[in-house]
Short mmCIF file of C-alpha atoms in Angstrom, two decimals:
data_model
loop_
_atom_site.label_atom_id
_atom_site.label_comp_id
_atom_site.label_asym_id
_atom_site.label_seq_id
_atom_site.Cartn_x
_atom_site.Cartn_y
_atom_site.Cartn_z
CA MET A 1 173.51 169.78 158.89
CA PHE A 2 170.06 167.75 158.07
CA ALA A 3 166.65 167.74 159.67
CA GLY A 4 163.02 166.49 158.76
CA THR A 5 160.04 163.96 159.67
CA LEU A 6 159.21 160.54 158.78
CA THR A 7 155.64 159.16 159.23
CA LYS A 8 154.66 155.17 159.64
CA ASN A 9 152.24 154.38 156.99
CA ALA A 10 149.73 152.26 157.19
CA GLU A 11 150.11 148.28 157.70
CA THR A 12 148.61 147.79 153.69
CA ALA A 13 150.82 150.63 151.94
CA ALA A 14 153.31 150.02 149.47
CA THR A 15 156.06 151.79 151.53
CA ALA A 16 156.52 151.12 155.30
CA TYR A 17 157.33 155.30 155.96
CA SER A 18 157.04 158.73 154.28
CA GLY A 19 159.06 161.88 154.89
CA MET A 20 160.75 164.95 154.09
CA ILE A 21 164.42 165.75 154.78
CA HIS A 22 165.81 168.90 154.56
CA SER A 23 169.50 171.31 154.70
CA THR A 24 170.46 174.06 153.73
CA ARG A 25 170.79 172.93 150.17
CA PHE A 26 167.57 170.98 149.71
CA ASP A 27 164.07 169.69 150.41
CA ILE A 28 163.63 166.02 149.54
CA ALA A 29 160.73 163.83 150.06
CA ILE A 30 161.65 160.62 151.04
CA GLN A 31 159.91 157.08 151.12
CA LEU A 32 161.10 153.88 153.29
CA GLU A 33 160.43 150.39 151.39
CA THR A 34 160.62 147.19 153.14
CA ARG A 35 163.48 144.84 151.90
CA THR A 36 164.54 141.10 152.15
CA LYS A 37 167.28 140.91 155.33
CA MET A 38 170.02 139.10 154.17
CA SER A 39 171.63 138.97 157.81
CA GLU A 40 170.74 140.22 161.04
CA ARG A 41 172.65 143.55 160.24
CA SER A 42 171.69 143.90 156.62
CA PRO A 43 169.21 147.27 156.40
CA ASP A 44 165.44 146.93 157.09
CA TYR A 45 164.84 149.35 154.46
CA ASP A 46 165.98 151.11 151.04
CA VAL A 47 165.24 154.58 151.30
CA THR A 48 164.04 156.04 147.55
CA ALA A 49 163.37 159.46 146.39
CA VAL A 50 162.13 160.84 143.19
CA ASN A 51 164.54 162.91 141.16
CA LYS A 52 163.98 166.24 139.08
CA SER A 53 163.45 163.54 136.08
CA GLY A 54 160.69 161.88 137.84
CA ARG A 55 162.36 159.00 138.10
CA LYS A 56 162.43 156.79 141.64
CA VAL A 57 166.06 156.13 142.92
CA ARG A 58 167.48 154.73 145.88
CA ILE A 59 169.13 157.20 147.93
CA GLY A 60 170.21 155.02 150.87
CA THR A 61 169.49 152.31 153.56
CA ALA A 62 167.57 152.31 156.97
CA TRP A 63 167.84 150.20 159.93
CA ASN A 64 165.53 149.50 162.89
CA GLU A 65 167.13 150.25 165.95
CA THR A 66 166.56 150.32 169.81
CA GLY A 67 168.20 152.82 172.55
CA ASN A 68 170.73 151.06 174.60
CA THR A 69 169.64 153.67 177.42
CA THR A 70 166.15 154.04 177.02
CA GLY A 71 164.73 151.32 175.20
CA ASN A 72 163.15 153.35 172.57
CA HIS A 73 162.55 152.63 169.11
CA TYR A 74 164.33 154.65 166.64
CA ILE A 75 165.30 154.32 162.74
CA SER A 76 169.38 154.81 161.96
CA MET A 77 169.38 155.72 157.85
CA GLN A 78 172.32 156.46 155.73
CA ILE A 79 171.81 158.50 152.79
CA ASP A 80 173.54 160.13 149.64
CA VAL A 81 171.91 162.58 147.52
CA GLY A 82 175.06 163.23 145.55
CA LEU A 83 176.81 165.16 148.41
CA GLY A 84 178.41 162.25 150.05
CA PRO A 85 176.94 159.82 152.20
CA PHE A 86 175.74 161.03 155.74
CA ARG A 87 173.84 159.60 158.62
CA VAL A 88 170.88 160.22 160.49
CA ASN A 89 168.44 158.95 163.19
CA ALA A 90 164.32 159.54 162.94
CA VAL A 91 163.54 159.42 166.55
CA GLN A 92 160.00 159.94 168.40
CA THR A 93 159.40 162.44 171.19
CA LYS A 94 158.01 161.46 174.62
CA GLU A 95 154.22 162.69 173.40
CA ALA A 96 154.27 161.02 170.13
CA ARG A 97 155.41 157.50 171.75
CA GLU A 98 152.55 158.14 174.03
CA ALA A 99 150.19 158.86 171.67
CA MET A 100 151.78 156.28 169.12
CA THR A 101 150.93 158.93 166.12
CA GLY A 102 153.82 157.21 164.14
CA GLU A 103 155.41 160.64 163.73
CA PHE A 104 159.33 160.64 164.10
CA GLU A 105 161.61 163.50 163.77
CA ILE A 106 164.84 163.25 161.82
CA ILE A 107 168.03 164.31 163.67
CA PRO A 108 171.75 164.29 162.68
CA LEU A 109 174.22 162.09 164.05
CA VAL A 110 177.84 163.10 165.75
CA SER A 111 180.16 164.81 163.26
CA ASN A 112 183.66 163.34 163.94
CA GLY A 113 185.48 165.98 162.30
CA ALA A 114 186.45 169.11 164.31
CA MET A 115 187.74 172.25 163.02
CA LYS A 116 189.34 175.36 164.62
CA SER A 117 186.92 178.19 165.68
CA GLY A 118 189.47 180.71 164.98
CA SER A 119 188.70 184.54 164.20
CA ILE A 120 184.59 184.51 164.71
CA SER A 121 181.94 187.00 165.61
CA GLY A 122 178.71 186.36 166.98
CA GLU A 123 175.94 187.31 169.47
CA LEU A 124 173.07 185.70 171.18
CA THR A 125 170.21 187.11 172.64
CA ALA A 126 167.94 185.82 174.80
CA MET A 127 164.13 185.89 173.90
CA ASP A 128 161.53 186.96 176.53
CA ALA A 129 159.23 183.50 175.96
CA ASP A 130 159.79 179.80 175.68
CA ASN A 131 163.22 179.59 176.78
CA ALA A 132 164.87 180.04 173.67
CA PHE A 133 167.69 182.08 172.42
CA ALA A 134 168.27 183.75 168.72
CA GLY A 135 171.82 184.76 167.35
CA TYR A 136 174.10 184.70 164.25
CA ILE A 137 178.01 183.34 164.08
CA ALA A 138 179.90 184.47 161.11
CA ASN A 139 183.40 184.45 159.82
CA MET A 140 185.13 185.09 156.55
CA MET A 141 183.60 181.92 155.01
CA PHE A 142 180.32 181.83 156.49
CA ASP A 143 177.18 183.95 158.19
CA LEU A 144 174.58 181.81 159.93
CA ASP A 145 171.59 183.20 161.89
CA PHE A 146 170.18 180.56 164.50
CA MET A 147 168.03 179.54 166.99
CA LEU A 148 168.41 177.98 170.33
CA ILE A 149 165.35 175.76 171.13
CA GLU A 150 165.04 173.85 174.48
CA ASN A 151 165.84 169.99 174.06
CA GLU A 152 162.94 167.89 174.54
CA PHE A 153 164.62 164.87 174.68
CA LYS A 154 167.00 165.97 177.56
CA THR A 155 167.17 163.17 180.39
CA GLU A 156 170.25 163.04 181.21
CA GLU A 157 172.89 165.44 182.79
CA THR A 158 175.06 165.50 179.98
CA HIS A 159 172.38 165.83 177.35
CA PRO A 160 172.48 168.97 175.54
CA ASP A 161 170.06 172.01 176.77
CA TYR A 162 169.70 173.13 173.47
CA ARG A 163 169.33 172.24 169.97
CA ILE A 164 170.83 174.53 167.54
CA GLU A 165 168.35 175.35 164.46
CA VAL A 166 168.62 177.13 161.02
CA SER A 167 166.09 177.29 158.01
CA SER A 168 166.29 175.16 154.79
CA PRO A 169 165.99 177.19 151.43
CA LYS A 170 161.93 176.57 152.05
CA GLY A 171 161.64 177.48 155.72
CA HIS A 172 162.12 173.96 157.34
CA PRO A 173 164.30 173.81 160.69
CA ILE A 174 167.17 171.99 160.18
CA ARG A 175 169.12 170.64 163.53
CA VAL A 176 173.07 172.11 163.15
CA GLY A 177 174.05 171.46 166.85
CA SER A 178 174.02 171.28 170.39
CA ALA A 179 174.01 173.63 173.30
CA TRP A 180 174.52 173.68 176.60
CA MET A 181 174.22 175.90 180.19
CA ALA A 182 177.64 175.80 182.01
CA LYS A 183 178.93 177.65 184.74
CA SER A 184 182.89 178.93 184.73
CA ASN A 185 184.76 177.18 187.28
CA ARG A 186 187.06 180.09 187.81
CA THR A 187 184.61 183.18 187.98
CA GLY A 188 181.49 181.53 188.70
CA ASN A 189 179.91 183.34 185.48
CA ASP A 190 177.01 181.52 183.32
CA TYR A 191 178.10 180.99 180.10
CA VAL A 192 176.50 178.77 176.81
CA SER A 193 178.90 176.02 175.34
CA LEU A 194 177.78 175.55 171.82
CA LEU A 195 178.78 172.79 169.15
CA ILE A 196 177.78 173.85 165.57
CA ASN A 197 178.23 171.28 162.25
CA THR A 198 179.61 172.93 159.21
CA PRO A 199 180.46 171.40 156.36
CA ASP A 200 184.08 171.58 157.34
CA GLY A 201 183.57 169.91 160.73
CA ASP A 202 182.42 170.53 164.20
CA LEU A 203 182.78 174.22 165.73
CA ARG A 204 183.00 174.70 169.28
CA VAL A 205 182.17 178.40 170.67
CA ASN A 206 181.49 179.82 173.86
CA ALA A 207 178.46 182.44 174.64
CA VAL A 208 179.72 184.72 177.37
CA GLN A 209 178.80 188.20 179.13
CA ASN A 210 181.39 190.74 180.08
CA GLU A 211 181.06 193.30 182.88
CA GLU A 212 178.74 195.57 180.87
CA GLN A 213 176.59 192.99 179.22
CA ARG A 214 176.21 190.94 182.54
CA GLY A 215 172.78 190.07 184.05
CA GLY A 216 171.09 191.37 180.52
CA GLN A 217 170.12 189.45 177.50
CA THR A 218 173.15 189.28 175.17
CA PHE A 219 176.20 187.36 174.77
CA SER A 220 178.85 187.39 173.10
CA ILE A 221 180.10 184.57 171.00
CA ILE A 222 184.14 183.97 171.37
CA PRO A 223 186.28 181.20 170.16
CA PHE A 224 186.36 178.15 172.28
CA VAL A 225 189.68 177.66 173.83
CA GLU A 226 190.26 174.32 175.66
CA SER A 227 192.40 174.23 179.16
CA ALA A 228 193.70 172.11 181.60
CA GLY A 229 191.48 173.58 183.99
CA GLN A 230 188.28 173.54 181.65
CA ASP A 231 185.56 171.23 181.94
CA ARG A 232 184.83 169.47 178.68
CA SER A 233 182.02 166.95 178.46
CA ASP A 234 183.05 163.78 176.86
CA ASN A 235 179.87 163.32 175.79
CA ALA A 236 178.99 166.62 174.01
CA GLY A 237 177.90 166.09 170.06
CA LEU A 238 175.12 166.35 167.82
CA ALA A 239 173.40 162.95 168.59
CA LEU A 240 169.76 163.05 170.93
CA VAL A 241 169.00 160.02 172.81
CA GLY A 242 165.75 158.23 171.02
#
């Protein structure tokens, strides 16, 4: 459940990149400082931040990478702010690459954990503009308001149609999952398949319409039940192609 931005600094700057990283628990300013490489796979940068006492501390490392399918440059980061290590990528939109702005968007990597959807309540409502949805999902342990925003990185059929976003304590958008538009093999009805990252693992749910809702803007979120006849994408996950 992480998001953020990263900007390439001028060649003469002491740090190569500056940015912010956000979660539902924190908003932290970060810097990427070039370090001496000891081998081909050793990190290209140290990730640093300033703690509450005003001391600069090293919170992780980062690597320059190239997308296997796109050939686009992105930055892979491993960071630990005291909650355990996590991985994120900093990627550029097509517009940022074409304009050569040096601006990157920080997105989470695929989470390998999975959790049962169990007793879940929620709704998804199509917005009138921007091809977006607003919704919530809740159980006895969490209550999450979120938005589905169209995925501008989608270049292949298996890529998500939407990214799922919530807000950090300071109101910054945080990507917590992905969603795909789908069609039931049995009924032919459209539904939305969601994969949401929670502190306990990845949560899979579907947003469907009953007879009364069909043709309207409201979907009910129900637990995901995988059966032998149900389609499931092997590429479903939280990562985007940079």
